[in-house]
Amino acid sequence: MAKPKKNGSKKAHNSDIDGPTTSEKVRFFTGLLLLVFAVYMLVVFISYLSSGKADQDSVNINDNSNYIYENWGGKFGFKVGYYFIFKGFGLGSFFLPLVIGAFGLALMRVKYFRLWKNVLRFLIAAVLVSVIFGFIGGHSSFLGAGPGGEHGYLIADWLNKLLGKVGTGALMGVITIAYLIFSWNVSPHAIRKPIAAMARAATTKPATDKPEDQNRDVKETITEEEPISDDNDDPFYSEPLIVNGDTVDENNEEDDFYSQPESVERPLISVIDKNGIRDNDGDDPLSDLPPFDPRLSLPRYRFPTVSLLKDYRNSTSTSNEETNSNKENIIKTLADQKIGIRQISATVGPTVTLYEVVPDRGVRLNRIKTLENDIALNLSALGIRIIAPIPGRGTVGIEVPNKSSSTVAMKGLLSSTSFVDSKYELPLALGRTITNEPYIIDLTRMPHLLVAGATGQGKSVGLNAIITSLLFKKHPSELKLVLIDPKRVELPLYAKIERHFLAKLPGEDDAIITDTKKVINTLNSLCILMDQRLELLKASQSRNIKEYNEKFIARRLNPNKGHDYMPYIVLIIDEFADLIMTAGREIESPIGRLAQLSRAIGIHLIISTQRPSTNIITGFIKANFPARIAFRVFSQVDSRTILDSSGADRLVGRGDMLISQGGEPVRVQCAFVDTPEIEDLTEFIGSQQGYPDALHLPEYYGDDDADNSTREVDLKKRDPLFDEAARLVVQHQQGSTSLIQRRMQLGYNRAGRIIDQLEAAGIVGPFEGSKAREVIVQDMNTLEQILKRLNEETV
């Protein structure tokens, strides 16, 4: 059999085949040898610390080959320790086994990590530690040449002669700090804080009054006005006495802003305006605090690894013979129509091959576009798609389905450099393009996504790929999902991650929403949350959620004024057509509000439907969903309904899709993630420590609930914590159930009953939709009179 001719086309099929190749075996075995040698080096280095001097002395005295070395690695181990520790880097040599071990793990492909970044990090550490110990220890008898080895001693001695010991010490300190910041991402705030503390201690004059008495008075005032609880039902609200997950020391001046209530006078405090924005001046004691880290609400959370996913290997691929045959048929078909071409090239993808044609000068492109059926007939293809011209290329594209397609594994996408190094806020790994490149997009730039296609063409798999991408990239404190599944069979797989990534209405048992009435309440609740967040953006003078969170992380916003870190919220509806058929305008109205206004405050919508008709995908929906994904449909009318152009009717199915973001659609083969992979992923996340419950969305009462919200409230049967809750609400001038929940550590139902009792007592106003309840009582004296009267009536 003749070998196929080599051509210049790019091989874009999956390179993996069944079973490991010889090169893979050699690479694995080499990596194993390096890993074993790294462990051996570490062992002999440890042994050299205790036995190296004795072995060296004995060898110098006896000088015979029968000497039994004390080193655990024998003679060779002693020689390795001698050349690396004594002649080399001293204690810095302990970083060298890490370098060799990193190469071994990379060759074995045990775990994905950035090899050269870590190698450079360890090599710099070896040199730096050697010089530092050479500077500190000098040329002592320890390890023969001192703790820094001969290398460390020589470099430190040269620096001492050049800069003196003071200059050398200062230089070593600066280099060490720079290494920690740039190599290990140590926050500058962690280094600035002790420097600032020492500077204040050196410049502060002794006070005439006793500081113990002053601090005691402040602490007593705090204790009386606001009791502190160690637990927190809702971890997304920043408690004043918790900074980065640690309890603030009340005796520390620089933590006053977060540890003292507003009624305590604070001489060293930031300038706060009426909106709770802190001036960022140089004398601010908060500038010494490290940035707020939302991830510390779950500090032990471990991100999932790609080992949870399967690597689908494909033994079949498009051959050169098939590609060359298609080229000849395309050239022949065009020649039959008197259309000459100057050049033709092929790019093989997972599902289709793109043939780029450069026609002769003067050929009208419409003549080529009308030949779709003729070319499909000559190629015996299921259906082809002609792009005339390809934007920015100056060629005509002819997409021809491959006879044997390749599966795009989600594992390969998530381990690709494009995804791992992505700086997107909400990256979505959707699949691979015709050129076999990972297709990664940012949901925040869309900002909403419409997914449509016929039944069984890959929409649910596409939604799973979207959710999987977000779970691999975001921490539970940074992302919340609102999942709506009228079909009741697709999204319940994610119920295990309820306490980590899901959001729901207060009091609901199931975070996966399937009932139409609950869907309406959830969408209206999201509208309330949207209005609340927009008010916070207005108060903080921020244009979007990114700017707002940056200010909150920099501690420029006061939590006591209602400011809080905002996680992104992604609303996913698996079957939008069913909701429109059952609820109609009740669904479309809140969806429209969210689509128009929620982008700035981090709420993004992903809507999927299998009925791409004009009564489902209306003009209003299309106007607010510029990003659209079209899987295969069976009519050109449906394709135009989704994309405003044809093409989706010529896809081959099984994950083949067109993605439009306002320009020319891009053809992508959707990544495949199977149900067992989703189960393993959710089990991995769900088995970790999570929050007490899913994120509670704002309360929403429908018409029936609003009429009955205050019915049959008996003030003679008040809650035992009624008085305490009333003082809390009046003190903060915020009448919300969530405030009572998190400050008093109560469940939602009990907090809701208390807020109803406060309304019946005239302390707070009635529920007003998206607006917060008005606090009618403005001062504590009036409140105490009301409480006294209620207590007398009860007696």
mmCIF file with all atom_site columns, N, CA and C in Angstrom, residues 239-280:
data_model
loop_
_atom_site.group_PDB
_atom_site.id
_atom_site.type_symbol
_atom_site.label_atom_id
_atom_site.label_alt_id
_atom_site.label_comp_id
_atom_site.label_asym_id
_atom_site.label_entity_id
_atom_site.label_seq_id
_atom_site.pdbx_PDB_ins_code
_atom_site.Cartn_x
_atom_site.Cartn_y
_atom_site.Cartn_z
_atom_site.occupancy
_atom_site.B_iso_or_equiv
_atom_site.pdbx_formal_charge
_atom_site.auth_seq_id
_atom_site.auth_comp_id
_atom_site.auth_asym_id
_atom_site.auth_atom_id
_atom_site.pdbx_PDB_model_num
ATOM 1   N N  . GLU A 1 239 ? -18.931 40.296 58.611 1.00 0.00 ? 239 GLU A N  1
ATOM 2   C CA . GLU A 1 239 ? -19.167 40.756 59.969 1.00 0.00 ? 239 GLU A CA 1
ATOM 3   C C  . GLU A 1 239 ? -18.118 41.787 60.359 1.00 0.00 ? 239 GLU A C  1
ATOM 4   N N  . PRO A 1 240 ? -18.493 42.828 61.122 1.00 0.00 ? 240 PRO A N  1
ATOM 5   C CA . PRO A 1 240 ? -17.541 43.884 61.457 1.00 0.00 ? 240 PRO A CA 1
ATOM 6   C C  . PRO A 1 240 ? -16.321 43.390 62.202 1.00 0.00 ? 240 PRO A C  1
ATOM 7   N N  . LEU A 1 241 ? -16.462 42.288 62.991 1.00 0.00 ? 241 LEU A N  1
ATOM 8   C CA . LEU A 1 241 ? -15.331 41.837 63.791 1.00 0.00 ? 241 LEU A CA 1
ATOM 9   C C  . LEU A 1 241 ? -14.544 40.719 63.129 1.00 0.00 ? 241 LEU A C  1
ATOM 10  N N  . ILE A 1 242 ? -14.820 40.432 61.854 1.00 0.00 ? 242 ILE A N  1
ATOM 11  C CA . ILE A 1 242 ? -14.086 39.392 61.158 1.00 0.00 ? 242 ILE A CA 1
ATOM 12  C C  . ILE A 1 242 ? -13.345 40.037 59.998 1.00 0.00 ? 242 ILE A C  1
ATOM 13  N N  . VAL A 1 243 ? -12.047 39.894 59.975 1.00 0.00 ? 243 VAL A N  1
ATOM 14  C CA . VAL A 1 243 ? -11.227 40.422 58.889 1.00 0.00 ? 243 VAL A CA 1
ATOM 15  C C  . VAL A 1 243 ? -10.441 39.267 58.291 1.00 0.00 ? 243 VAL A C  1
ATOM 16  N N  . ASN A 1 244 ? -10.745 38.960 56.998 1.00 0.00 ? 244 ASN A N  1
ATOM 17  C CA . ASN A 1 244 ? -10.059 37.854 56.326 1.00 0.00 ? 244 ASN A CA 1
ATOM 18  C C  . ASN A 1 244 ? -10.180 36.545 57.093 1.00 0.00 ? 244 ASN A C  1
ATOM 19  N N  . GLY A 1 245 ? -11.327 36.334 57.716 1.00 0.00 ? 245 GLY A N  1
ATOM 20  C CA . GLY A 1 245 ? -11.570 35.088 58.401 1.00 0.00 ? 245 GLY A CA 1
ATOM 21  C C  . GLY A 1 245 ? -11.003 35.009 59.793 1.00 0.00 ? 245 GLY A C  1
ATOM 22  N N  . ASP A 1 246 ? -10.294 36.037 60.272 1.00 0.00 ? 246 ASP A N  1
ATOM 23  C CA . ASP A 1 246 ? -9.702  36.031 61.597 1.00 0.00 ? 246 ASP A CA 1
ATOM 24  C C  . ASP A 1 246 ? -10.380 37.072 62.464 1.00 0.00 ? 246 ASP A C  1
ATOM 25  N N  . THR A 1 247 ? -10.530 36.759 63.752 1.00 0.00 ? 247 THR A N  1
ATOM 26  C CA . THR A 1 247 ? -11.102 37.725 64.674 1.00 0.00 ? 247 THR A CA 1
ATOM 27  C C  . THR A 1 247 ? -10.116 38.857 64.913 1.00 0.00 ? 247 THR A C  1
ATOM 28  N N  . VAL A 1 248 ? -10.601 40.094 64.794 1.00 0.00 ? 248 VAL A N  1
ATOM 29  C CA . VAL A 1 248 ? -9.739  41.259 64.942 1.00 0.00 ? 248 VAL A CA 1
ATOM 30  C C  . VAL A 1 248 ? -9.445  41.502 66.411 1.00 0.00 ? 248 VAL A C  1
ATOM 31  N N  . ASP A 1 249 ? -8.209  41.841 66.707 1.00 0.00 ? 249 ASP A N  1
ATOM 32  C CA . ASP A 1 249 ? -7.802  42.183 68.047 1.00 0.00 ? 249 ASP A CA 1
ATOM 33  C C  . ASP A 1 249 ? -8.370  43.555 68.407 1.00 0.00 ? 249 ASP A C  1
ATOM 34  N N  . GLU A 1 250 ? -9.232  43.616 69.414 1.00 0.00 ? 250 GLU A N  1
ATOM 35  C CA . GLU A 1 250 ? -9.886  44.871 69.754 1.00 0.00 ? 250 GLU A CA 1
ATOM 36  C C  . GLU A 1 250 ? -8.930  45.883 70.356 1.00 0.00 ? 250 GLU A C  1
ATOM 37  N N  . ASN A 1 251 ? -7.752  45.454 70.797 1.00 0.00 ? 251 ASN A N  1
ATOM 38  C CA . ASN A 1 251 ? -6.776  46.388 71.359 1.00 0.00 ? 251 ASN A CA 1
ATOM 39  C C  . ASN A 1 251 ? -5.910  47.027 70.285 1.00 0.00 ? 251 ASN A C  1
ATOM 40  N N  . ASN A 1 252 ? -6.141  46.637 69.019 1.00 0.00 ? 252 ASN A N  1
ATOM 41  C CA . ASN A 1 252 ? -5.309  47.138 67.931 1.00 0.00 ? 252 ASN A CA 1
ATOM 42  C C  . ASN A 1 252 ? -5.969  48.356 67.319 1.00 0.00 ? 252 ASN A C  1
ATOM 43  N N  . GLU A 1 253 ? -5.249  49.481 67.292 1.00 0.00 ? 253 GLU A N  1
ATOM 44  C CA . GLU A 1 253 ? -5.827  50.717 66.785 1.00 0.00 ? 253 GLU A CA 1
ATOM 45  C C  . GLU A 1 253 ? -6.232  50.599 65.333 1.00 0.00 ? 253 GLU A C  1
ATOM 46  N N  . GLU A 1 254 ? -5.444  49.855 64.509 1.00 0.00 ? 254 GLU A N  1
ATOM 47  C CA . GLU A 1 254 ? -5.675  49.859 63.086 1.00 0.00 ? 254 GLU A CA 1
ATOM 48  C C  . GLU A 1 254 ? -6.894  49.041 62.700 1.00 0.00 ? 254 GLU A C  1
ATOM 49  N N  . ASP A 1 255 ? -7.485  48.290 63.633 1.00 0.00 ? 255 ASP A N  1
ATOM 50  C CA . ASP A 1 255 ? -8.673  47.509 63.322 1.00 0.00 ? 255 ASP A CA 1
ATOM 51  C C  . ASP A 1 255 ? -9.941  48.181 63.826 1.00 0.00 ? 255 ASP A C  1
ATOM 52  N N  . ASP A 1 256 ? -9.857  49.459 64.280 1.00 0.00 ? 256 ASP A N  1
ATOM 53  C CA . ASP A 1 256 ? -11.012 50.110 64.883 1.00 0.00 ? 256 ASP A CA 1
ATOM 54  C C  . ASP A 1 256 ? -12.211 50.151 63.958 1.00 0.00 ? 256 ASP A C  1
ATOM 55  N N  . PHE A 1 257 ? -11.969 50.378 62.669 1.00 0.00 ? 257 PHE A N  1
ATOM 56  C CA . PHE A 1 257 ? -13.062 50.547 61.726 1.00 0.00 ? 257 PHE A CA 1
ATOM 57  C C  . PHE A 1 257 ? -13.923 49.296 61.629 1.00 0.00 ? 257 PHE A C  1
ATOM 58  N N  . TYR A 1 258 ? -13.288 48.114 61.783 1.00 0.00 ? 258 TYR A N  1
ATOM 59  C CA . TYR A 1 258 ? -14.028 46.875 61.635 1.00 0.00 ? 258 TYR A CA 1
ATOM 60  C C  . TYR A 1 258 ? -14.454 46.271 62.972 1.00 0.00 ? 258 TYR A C  1
ATOM 61  N N  . SER A 1 259 ? -13.973 46.812 64.098 1.00 0.00 ? 259 SER A N  1
ATOM 62  C CA . SER A 1 259 ? -14.265 46.167 65.370 1.00 0.00 ? 259 SER A CA 1
ATOM 63  C C  . SER A 1 259 ? -15.154 46.988 66.274 1.00 0.00 ? 259 SER A C  1
ATOM 64  N N  . GLN A 1 260 ? -15.351 48.281 65.994 1.00 0.00 ? 260 GLN A N  1
ATOM 65  C CA . GLN A 1 260 ? -16.118 49.102 66.898 1.00 0.00 ? 260 GLN A CA 1
ATOM 66  C C  . GLN A 1 260 ? -17.404 49.554 66.243 1.00 0.00 ? 260 GLN A C  1
ATOM 67  N N  . PRO A 1 261 ? -18.526 49.552 66.972 1.00 0.00 ? 261 PRO A N  1
ATOM 68  C CA . PRO A 1 261 ? -19.767 50.069 66.424 1.00 0.00 ? 261 PRO A CA 1
ATOM 69  C C  . PRO A 1 261 ? -19.681 51.568 66.244 1.00 0.00 ? 261 PRO A C  1
ATOM 70  N N  . GLU A 1 262 ? -20.648 52.105 65.469 1.00 0.00 ? 262 GLU A N  1
ATOM 71  C CA . GLU A 1 262 ? -20.576 53.515 65.110 1.00 0.00 ? 262 GLU A CA 1
ATOM 72  C C  . GLU A 1 262 ? -20.706 54.435 66.308 1.00 0.00 ? 262 GLU A C  1
ATOM 73  N N  . SER A 1 263 ? -21.310 53.952 67.416 1.00 0.00 ? 263 SER A N  1
ATOM 74  C CA . SER A 1 263 ? -21.531 54.825 68.567 1.00 0.00 ? 263 SER A CA 1
ATOM 75  C C  . SER A 1 263 ? -20.270 55.076 69.372 1.00 0.00 ? 263 SER A C  1
ATOM 76  N N  . VAL A 1 264 ? -19.200 54.307 69.114 1.00 0.00 ? 264 VAL A N  1
ATOM 77  C CA . VAL A 1 264 ? -17.952 54.485 69.846 1.00 0.00 ? 264 VAL A CA 1
ATOM 78  C C  . VAL A 1 264 ? -17.109 55.535 69.142 1.00 0.00 ? 264 VAL A C  1
ATOM 79  N N  . GLU A 1 265 ? -16.608 56.480 69.871 1.00 0.00 ? 265 GLU A N  1
ATOM 80  C CA . GLU A 1 265 ? -15.778 57.523 69.282 1.00 0.00 ? 265 GLU A CA 1
ATOM 81  C C  . GLU A 1 265 ? -14.400 56.961 68.982 1.00 0.00 ? 265 GLU A C  1
ATOM 82  N N  . ARG A 1 266 ? -13.927 57.183 67.762 1.00 0.00 ? 266 ARG A N  1
ATOM 83  C CA . ARG A 1 266 ? -12.648 56.619 67.335 1.00 0.00 ? 266 ARG A CA 1
ATOM 84  C C  . ARG A 1 266 ? -11.757 57.746 66.843 1.00 0.00 ? 266 ARG A C  1
ATOM 85  N N  . PRO A 1 267 ? -10.720 58.097 67.605 1.00 0.00 ? 267 PRO A N  1
ATOM 86  C CA . PRO A 1 267 ? -9.860  59.191 67.158 1.00 0.00 ? 267 PRO A CA 1
ATOM 87  C C  . PRO A 1 267 ? -9.025  58.835 65.936 1.00 0.00 ? 267 PRO A C  1
ATOM 88  N N  . LEU A 1 268 ? -8.565  57.557 65.830 1.00 0.00 ? 268 LEU A N  1
ATOM 89  C CA . LEU A 1 268 ? -7.766  57.149 64.674 1.00 0.00 ? 268 LEU A CA 1
ATOM 90  C C  . LEU A 1 268 ? -8.666  56.358 63.747 1.00 0.00 ? 268 LEU A C  1
ATOM 91  N N  . ILE A 1 269 ? -9.391  57.032 62.860 1.00 0.00 ? 269 ILE A N  1
ATOM 92  C CA . ILE A 1 269 ? -10.359 56.338 62.030 1.00 0.00 ? 269 ILE A CA 1
ATOM 93  C C  . ILE A 1 269 ? -10.360 56.950 60.647 1.00 0.00 ? 269 ILE A C  1
ATOM 94  N N  . SER A 1 270 ? -10.741 56.173 59.677 1.00 0.00 ? 270 SER A N  1
ATOM 95  C CA . SER A 1 270 ? -10.828 56.659 58.311 1.00 0.00 ? 270 SER A CA 1
ATOM 96  C C  . SER A 1 270 ? -11.953 57.673 58.196 1.00 0.00 ? 270 SER A C  1
ATOM 97  N N  . VAL A 1 271 ? -11.845 58.510 57.183 1.00 0.00 ? 271 VAL A N  1
ATOM 98  C CA . VAL A 1 271 ? -12.909 59.468 56.895 1.00 0.00 ? 271 VAL A CA 1
ATOM 99  C C  . VAL A 1 271 ? -13.943 58.750 56.045 1.00 0.00 ? 271 VAL A C  1
ATOM 100 N N  . ILE A 1 272 ? -15.155 58.587 56.587 1.00 0.00 ? 272 ILE A N  1
ATOM 101 C CA . ILE A 1 272 ? -16.222 57.859 55.916 1.00 0.00 ? 272 ILE A CA 1
ATOM 102 C C  . ILE A 1 272 ? -17.302 58.851 55.518 1.00 0.00 ? 272 ILE A C  1
ATOM 103 N N  . ASP A 1 273 ? -17.705 58.825 54.246 1.00 0.00 ? 273 ASP A N  1
ATOM 104 C CA . ASP A 1 273 ? -18.789 59.712 53.852 1.00 0.00 ? 273 ASP A CA 1
ATOM 105 C C  . ASP A 1 273 ? -20.118 59.021 54.113 1.00 0.00 ? 273 ASP A C  1
ATOM 106 N N  . LYS A 1 274 ? -21.205 59.663 53.749 1.00 0.00 ? 274 LYS A N  1
ATOM 107 C CA . LYS A 1 274 ? -22.531 59.131 54.069 1.00 0.00 ? 274 LYS A CA 1
ATOM 108 C C  . LYS A 1 274 ? -22.841 57.847 53.322 1.00 0.00 ? 274 LYS A C  1
ATOM 109 N N  . ASN A 1 275 ? -22.127 57.557 52.235 1.00 0.00 ? 275 ASN A N  1
ATOM 110 C CA . ASN A 1 275 ? -22.349 56.334 51.488 1.00 0.00 ? 275 ASN A CA 1
ATOM 111 C C  . ASN A 1 275 ? -21.460 55.183 51.950 1.00 0.00 ? 275 ASN A C  1
ATOM 112 N N  . GLY A 1 276 ? -20.652 55.423 52.987 1.00 0.00 ? 276 GLY A N  1
ATOM 113 C CA . GLY A 1 276 ? -19.786 54.370 53.505 1.00 0.00 ? 276 GLY A CA 1
ATOM 114 C C  . GLY A 1 276 ? -18.507 54.201 52.745 1.00 0.00 ? 276 GLY A C  1
ATOM 115 N N  . ILE A 1 277 ? -18.070 55.236 51.986 1.00 0.00 ? 277 ILE A N  1
ATOM 116 C CA . ILE A 1 277 ? -16.823 55.157 51.224 1.00 0.00 ? 277 ILE A CA 1
ATOM 117 C C  . ILE A 1 277 ? -15.705 55.754 52.054 1.00 0.00 ? 277 ILE A C  1
ATOM 118 N N  . ARG A 1 278 ? -14.589 55.044 52.156 1.00 0.00 ? 278 ARG A N  1
ATOM 119 C CA . ARG A 1 278 ? -13.463 55.469 52.963 1.00 0.00 ? 278 ARG A CA 1
ATOM 120 C C  . ARG A 1 278 ? -12.478 56.243 52.110 1.00 0.00 ? 278 ARG A C  1
ATOM 121 N N  . ASP A 1 279 ? -12.016 57.386 52.628 1.00 0.00 ? 279 ASP A N  1
ATOM 122 C CA . ASP A 1 279 ? -10.952 58.127 51.954 1.00 0.00 ? 279 ASP A CA 1
ATOM 123 C C  . ASP A 1 279 ? -9.664  57.332 52.045 1.00 0.00 ? 279 ASP A C  1
ATOM 124 N N  . ASN A 1 280 ? -8.927  57.305 50.980 1.00 0.00 ? 280 ASN A N  1
ATOM 125 C CA . ASN A 1 280 ? -7.696  56.504 50.927 1.00 0.00 ? 280 ASN A CA 1
ATOM 126 C C  . ASN A 1 280 ? -6.493  57.429 51.092 1.00 0.00 ? 280 ASN A C  1
#
